[in-house]
Structure formats: C-alpha cells, structure tokens
CSV table of C-alpha atoms and ligand atoms in Angstrom, one decimal:
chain,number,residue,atom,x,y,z
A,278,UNK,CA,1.9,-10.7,-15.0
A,279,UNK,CA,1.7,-7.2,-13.2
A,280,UNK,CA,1.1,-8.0,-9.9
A,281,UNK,CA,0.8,-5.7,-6.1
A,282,UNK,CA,2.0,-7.1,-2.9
A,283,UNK,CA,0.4,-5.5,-0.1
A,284,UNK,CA,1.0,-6.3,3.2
A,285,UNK,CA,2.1,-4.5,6.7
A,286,UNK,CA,5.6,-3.4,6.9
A,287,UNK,CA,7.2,-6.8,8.0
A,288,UNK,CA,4.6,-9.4,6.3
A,289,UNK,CA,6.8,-11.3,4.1
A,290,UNK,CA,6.3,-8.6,1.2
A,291,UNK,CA,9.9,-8.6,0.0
A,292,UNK,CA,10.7,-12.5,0.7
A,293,UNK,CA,7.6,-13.2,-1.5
A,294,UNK,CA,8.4,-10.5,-4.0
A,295,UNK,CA,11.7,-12.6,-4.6
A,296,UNK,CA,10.0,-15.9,-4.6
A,297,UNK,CA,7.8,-14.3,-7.3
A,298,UNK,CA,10.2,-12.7,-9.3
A,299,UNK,CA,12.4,-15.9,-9.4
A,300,UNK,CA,9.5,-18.2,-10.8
A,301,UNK,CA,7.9,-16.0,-13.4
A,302,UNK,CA,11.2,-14.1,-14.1
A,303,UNK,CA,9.7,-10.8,-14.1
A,304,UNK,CA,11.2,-7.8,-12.0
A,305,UNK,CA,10.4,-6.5,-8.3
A,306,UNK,CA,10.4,-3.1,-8.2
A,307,UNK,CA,10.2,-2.2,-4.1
A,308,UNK,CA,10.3,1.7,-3.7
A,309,UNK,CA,11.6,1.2,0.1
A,310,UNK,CA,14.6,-0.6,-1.5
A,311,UNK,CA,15.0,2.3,-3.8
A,312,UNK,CA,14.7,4.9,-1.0
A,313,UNK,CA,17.6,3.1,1.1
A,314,UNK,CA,19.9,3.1,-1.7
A,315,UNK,CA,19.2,6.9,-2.4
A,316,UNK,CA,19.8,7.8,1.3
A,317,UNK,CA,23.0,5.5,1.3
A,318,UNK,CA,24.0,7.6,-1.5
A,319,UNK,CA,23.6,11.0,0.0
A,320,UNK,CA,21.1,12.1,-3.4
A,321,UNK,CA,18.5,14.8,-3.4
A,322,UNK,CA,15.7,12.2,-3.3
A,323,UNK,CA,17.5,10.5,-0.2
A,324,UNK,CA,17.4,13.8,1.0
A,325,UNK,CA,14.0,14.2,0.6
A,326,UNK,CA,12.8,10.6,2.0
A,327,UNK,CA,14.6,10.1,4.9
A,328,UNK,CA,13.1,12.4,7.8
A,329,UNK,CA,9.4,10.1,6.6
A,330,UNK,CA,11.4,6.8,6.8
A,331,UNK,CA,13.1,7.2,10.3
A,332,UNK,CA,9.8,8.8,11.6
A,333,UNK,CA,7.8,5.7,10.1
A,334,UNK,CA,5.5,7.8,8.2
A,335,UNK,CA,5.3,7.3,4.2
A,336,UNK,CA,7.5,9.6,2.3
A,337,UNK,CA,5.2,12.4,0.1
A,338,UNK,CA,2.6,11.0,-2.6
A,339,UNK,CA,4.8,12.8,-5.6
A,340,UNK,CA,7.6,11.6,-4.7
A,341,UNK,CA,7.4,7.8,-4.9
A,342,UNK,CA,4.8,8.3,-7.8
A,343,UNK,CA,7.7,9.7,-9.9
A,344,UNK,CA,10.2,6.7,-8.9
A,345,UNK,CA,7.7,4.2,-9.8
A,346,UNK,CA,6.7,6.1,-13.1
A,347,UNK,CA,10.4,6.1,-14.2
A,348,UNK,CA,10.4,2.1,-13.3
A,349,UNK,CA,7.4,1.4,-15.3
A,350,UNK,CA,8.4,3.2,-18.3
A,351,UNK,CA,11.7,0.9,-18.6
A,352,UNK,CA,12.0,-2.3,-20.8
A,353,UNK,CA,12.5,-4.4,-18.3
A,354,UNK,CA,9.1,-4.0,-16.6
A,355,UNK,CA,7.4,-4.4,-20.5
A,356,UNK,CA,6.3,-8.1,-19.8
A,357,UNK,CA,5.2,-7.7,-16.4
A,358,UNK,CA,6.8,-7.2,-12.7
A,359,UNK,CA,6.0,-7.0,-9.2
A,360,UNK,CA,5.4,-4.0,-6.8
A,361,UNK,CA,6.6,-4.7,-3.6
A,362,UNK,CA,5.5,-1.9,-1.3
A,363,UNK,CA,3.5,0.6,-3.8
A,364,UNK,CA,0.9,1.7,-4.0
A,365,UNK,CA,0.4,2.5,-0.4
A,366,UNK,CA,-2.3,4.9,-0.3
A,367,UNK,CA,-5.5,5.7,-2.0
A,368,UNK,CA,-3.6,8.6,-4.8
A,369,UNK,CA,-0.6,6.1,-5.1
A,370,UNK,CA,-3.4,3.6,-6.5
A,371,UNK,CA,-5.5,6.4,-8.4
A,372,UNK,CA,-2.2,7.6,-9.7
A,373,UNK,CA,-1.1,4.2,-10.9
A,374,UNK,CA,-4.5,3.8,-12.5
A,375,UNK,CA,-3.7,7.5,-14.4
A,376,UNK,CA,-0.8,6.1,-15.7
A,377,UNK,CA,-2.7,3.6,-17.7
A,378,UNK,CA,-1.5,0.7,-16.0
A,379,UNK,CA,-3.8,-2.5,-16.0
A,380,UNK,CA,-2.8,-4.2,-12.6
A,381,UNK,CA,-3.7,-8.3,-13.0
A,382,UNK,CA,-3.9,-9.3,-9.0
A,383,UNK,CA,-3.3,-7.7,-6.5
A,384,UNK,CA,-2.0,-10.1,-3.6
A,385,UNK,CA,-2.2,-9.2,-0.1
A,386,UNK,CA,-0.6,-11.1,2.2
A,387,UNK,CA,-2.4,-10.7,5.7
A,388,UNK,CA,-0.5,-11.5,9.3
A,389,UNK,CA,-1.7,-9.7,12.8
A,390,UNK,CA,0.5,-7.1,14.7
A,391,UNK,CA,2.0,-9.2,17.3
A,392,UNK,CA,3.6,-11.5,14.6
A,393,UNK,CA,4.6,-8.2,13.1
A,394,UNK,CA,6.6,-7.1,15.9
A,395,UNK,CA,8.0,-10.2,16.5
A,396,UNK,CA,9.7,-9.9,13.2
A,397,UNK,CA,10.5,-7.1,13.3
A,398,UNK,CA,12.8,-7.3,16.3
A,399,UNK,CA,14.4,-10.5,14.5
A,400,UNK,CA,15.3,-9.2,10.9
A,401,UNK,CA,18.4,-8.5,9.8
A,402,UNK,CA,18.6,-7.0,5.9
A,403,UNK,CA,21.8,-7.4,3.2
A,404,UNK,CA,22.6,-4.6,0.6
A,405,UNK,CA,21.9,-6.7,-1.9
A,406,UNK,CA,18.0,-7.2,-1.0
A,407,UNK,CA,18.4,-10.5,0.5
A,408,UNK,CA,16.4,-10.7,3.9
A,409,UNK,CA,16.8,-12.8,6.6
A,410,UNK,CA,15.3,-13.8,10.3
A,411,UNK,CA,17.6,-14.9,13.1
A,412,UNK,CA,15.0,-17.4,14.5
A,413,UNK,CA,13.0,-18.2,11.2
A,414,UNK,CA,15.4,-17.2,8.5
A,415,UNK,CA,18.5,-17.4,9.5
A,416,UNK,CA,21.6,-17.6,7.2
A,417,UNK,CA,24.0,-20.4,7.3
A,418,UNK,CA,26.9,-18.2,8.6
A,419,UNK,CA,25.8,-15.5,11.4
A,420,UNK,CA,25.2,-12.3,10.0
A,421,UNK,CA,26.5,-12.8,7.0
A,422,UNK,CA,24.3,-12.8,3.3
A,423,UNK,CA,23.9,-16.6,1.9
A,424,UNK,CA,23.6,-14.7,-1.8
A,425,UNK,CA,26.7,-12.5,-2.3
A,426,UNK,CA,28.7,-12.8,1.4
A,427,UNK,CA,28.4,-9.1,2.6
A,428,UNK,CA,27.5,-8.4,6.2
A,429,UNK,CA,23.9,-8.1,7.4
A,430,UNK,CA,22.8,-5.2,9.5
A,431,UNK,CA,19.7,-4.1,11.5
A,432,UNK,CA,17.1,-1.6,9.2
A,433,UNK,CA,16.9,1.9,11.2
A,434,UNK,CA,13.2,1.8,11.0
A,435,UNK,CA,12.9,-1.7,12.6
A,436,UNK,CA,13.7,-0.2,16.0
A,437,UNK,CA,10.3,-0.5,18.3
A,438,UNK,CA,9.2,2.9,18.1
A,439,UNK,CA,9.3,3.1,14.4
A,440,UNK,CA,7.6,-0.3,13.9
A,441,UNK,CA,4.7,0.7,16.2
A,442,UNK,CA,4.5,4.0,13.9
A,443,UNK,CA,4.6,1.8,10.5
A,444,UNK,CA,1.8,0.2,11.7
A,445,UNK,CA,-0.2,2.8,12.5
A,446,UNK,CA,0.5,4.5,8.9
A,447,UNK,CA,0.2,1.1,7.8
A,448,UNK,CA,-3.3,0.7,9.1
A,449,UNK,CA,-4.5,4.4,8.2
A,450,UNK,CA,-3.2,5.0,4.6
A,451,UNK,CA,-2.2,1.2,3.2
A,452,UNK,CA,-5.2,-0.8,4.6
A,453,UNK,CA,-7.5,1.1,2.8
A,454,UNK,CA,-6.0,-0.4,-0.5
A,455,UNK,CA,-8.3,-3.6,0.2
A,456,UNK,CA,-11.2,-2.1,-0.1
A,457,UNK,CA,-9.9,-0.4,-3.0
A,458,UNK,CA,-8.8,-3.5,-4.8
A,459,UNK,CA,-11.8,-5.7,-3.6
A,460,UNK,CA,-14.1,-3.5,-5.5
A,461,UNK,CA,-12.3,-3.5,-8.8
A,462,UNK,CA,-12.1,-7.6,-8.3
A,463,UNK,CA,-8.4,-7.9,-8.5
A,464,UNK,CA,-7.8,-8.8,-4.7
A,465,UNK,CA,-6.6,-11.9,-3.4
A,466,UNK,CA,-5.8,-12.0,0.1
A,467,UNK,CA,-3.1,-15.0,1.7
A,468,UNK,CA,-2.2,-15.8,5.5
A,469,UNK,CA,1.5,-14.9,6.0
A,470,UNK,CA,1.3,-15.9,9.6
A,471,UNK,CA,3.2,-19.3,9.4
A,472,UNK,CA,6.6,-20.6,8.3
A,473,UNK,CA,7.7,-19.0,5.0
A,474,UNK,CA,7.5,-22.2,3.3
A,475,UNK,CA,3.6,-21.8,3.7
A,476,UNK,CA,3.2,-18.3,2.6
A,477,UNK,CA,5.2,-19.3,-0.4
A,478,UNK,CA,2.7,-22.3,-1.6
A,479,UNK,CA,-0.1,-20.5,-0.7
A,480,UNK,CA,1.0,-17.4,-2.9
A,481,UNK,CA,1.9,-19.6,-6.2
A,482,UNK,CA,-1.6,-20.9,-5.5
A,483,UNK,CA,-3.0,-17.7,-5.6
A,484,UNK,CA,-1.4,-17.1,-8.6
A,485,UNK,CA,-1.5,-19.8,-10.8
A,486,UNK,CA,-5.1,-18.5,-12.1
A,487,UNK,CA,-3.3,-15.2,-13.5
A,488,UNK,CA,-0.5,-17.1,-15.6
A,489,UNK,CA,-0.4,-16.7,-19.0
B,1163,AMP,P1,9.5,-0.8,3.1
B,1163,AMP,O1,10.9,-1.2,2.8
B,1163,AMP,O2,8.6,-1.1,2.0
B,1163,AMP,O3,9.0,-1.3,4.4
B,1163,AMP,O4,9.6,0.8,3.1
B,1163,AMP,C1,10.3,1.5,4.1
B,1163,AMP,C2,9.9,2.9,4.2
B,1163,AMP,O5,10.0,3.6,3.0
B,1163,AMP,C3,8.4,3.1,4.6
B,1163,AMP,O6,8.2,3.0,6.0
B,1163,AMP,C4,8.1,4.5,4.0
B,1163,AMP,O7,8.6,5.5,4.9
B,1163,AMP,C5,8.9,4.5,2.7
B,1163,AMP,N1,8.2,4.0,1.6
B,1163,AMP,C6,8.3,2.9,0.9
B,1163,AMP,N2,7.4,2.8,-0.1
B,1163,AMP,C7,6.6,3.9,0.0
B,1163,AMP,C8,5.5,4.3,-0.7
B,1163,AMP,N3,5.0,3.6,-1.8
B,1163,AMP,N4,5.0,5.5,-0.3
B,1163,AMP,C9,5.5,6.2,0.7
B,1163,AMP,N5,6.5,5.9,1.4
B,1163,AMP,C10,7.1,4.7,1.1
C-alpha cells in the first residue's frame, strides 16, 4: 500500500503514520523527522532547513523533493510505505507524480484550528519518533518515552507564534492538496477531532478497501 497522510501540522499525522506502519508493516517516511535529525546533526541540509522550520514556513520545494526521492528509491519502501508530511504543496505532488510513483489513497485526516492549538501547546516529542500529549497522551512516567526511556522535550516550532504560522502555510500551500487528490479519486478524508482511539478505527476503516 503507498499511502499520504495529510493533515494540519498537529492533526494526528505522525501517531496515525505509526499506527499504520505497525499494522501493514510498511515504512513511514516523515520528511519533518528527517529535517530534525539533520539539524540535530549540524549537516548541510540541517543547514539549509532550519531558518523555514523555526519561521514555520515549508523548507524549499527541491530540497524535500530530493530527500523523499532518495527514500523512495530504497528497498525498504519497494512494497509500499507511508508519507507522513509530504507532499505539501502542489510541485511536491506534481513532482511525486514525475517520479512515476502510483499513490493508492491518500488519507487526510481533518481537525479545526482551535483543536490544533490546543495540541499543540500539550505535546511533548521523543528522539526516537514516539509522540506524546500531557492531557491526552500522556506516558506512564512524566516526560519520559514509554518506547525506549529517553527524555521527552517540547518541538521549537510548537511555540504559539510558530503554530499560528504553520497554519497559515498549512492552509495556503498544503490544503490545496485536497482538491488535488479529490480530482484524481484517491482522497479519503477522516475526523481527527476526538480521542486517538477514534481517529485510529476510523483510519483502518478507511483503509481496509486499499488492502491487498
Ligand atoms: P512536521 O514534523 O511534518 O510538522 O514538519 C515540521 C517542519 O518541517 C514544517 O513546518 C516544515 O518547515 C518542514 N517540512 C516538513 N515536511 C516538509 C515538506 N514536505 N515540505 C516543506 N517543508 C517541510
């Protein structure tokens, strides 16, 4: 199954992503994961992203489109994967479609701005990938990951301003990507404004049509 989460910053993209990837044991390939480990680790494309990432704006076309063209092109993504967080503008997609990849569903999971905010403000990240919620989510030991036991800390770009400003790019450059979808007949759009339990039935639902 090759399959596109879309979703504002903050709608359950990455928690679903894992749900997903765990079930049909294919791999999540999320290009704002890869950006944060190539900041943490000082390289040139780390260089190049962050200034977009703390501003909240979406790091140049190119530049993700050559991440996700390397991903693509490995073994691990030959029987399918997930794409948690590209494409997130119209030349992501057309670029994607270039490559001569055949996208099965394209899942977008659909919550308001208030409930975005609130989020927001409440998640705490792990290195590992894990995500968590201190009201919703929380793990059993405060601030530390359930998974692999290192500690969890605050994302830079889920401070106020910035989250107000993901939106915004969100809305402008991502949201167009329905329409997009819709017309080739791949879309499928799920609430993600409830308990994660919820989201998660509702997105194996969606789904189940596309399994082998
Ligand atoms: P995320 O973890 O998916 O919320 O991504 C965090 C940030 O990484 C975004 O706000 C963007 O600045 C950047 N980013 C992630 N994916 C993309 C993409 N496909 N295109 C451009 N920027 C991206």
């Amino acid at each position: 199954m090759k399959i596109i989460l879309l979703g504002a910053p903050g709608a359950g993209k990455g928690t679903q992503s894992a749900n997903i990837s765990e079930k049909y044991n294919i791999p999540a390939i999320a290009t704002g994961d890869i950006l944060r480990a190539a900041i943490k680790n000082g390289t040139e494309l780390g260089k190049a992203a962050k200034s977009y990432i703390d501003a909240g704006k979406l790091v140049p076309d190119d530049v993700v489109i050559g991440i996700i063209k390397e991903y693509l092109g490995s073994d691990a993504c030959k029987n399918g994967f997930i794409l948690d967080g590209f494409p997130r503008s119209i030349p992501q997609a057309e670029a994607l479609d270039a490559m001569g990849v055949k996208i099965d569903v394209v899942l977008s999971i659909e919550v308001a701005d208030e409930k975005i905010i609130e989020r927001m403000s409440g998640r705490r990240v792990c290195p590992c990938g894990a995500s968590y919620h201190v009201l919703y989510k929380a793990p059993a030991k405060e601030g530390v990951c359930d998974k692999c036991g290192q500690a969890l800390y605050v994302r830079a770009d889920d401070a106020a301003e910035t989250v107000k400003s993901r939106l915004e790019t969100f809305h402008a450059q991502t949201e167009p990507l329905k329409a997009f979808y819709a017309k080739k007949g791949n879309l499928v759009t799920v609430q993600g404004q409830e308990e994660v339990a919820d989201t998660t039935r509702l997105v194996f639902e969606a789904l189940r049509p596309y399994e082998a």
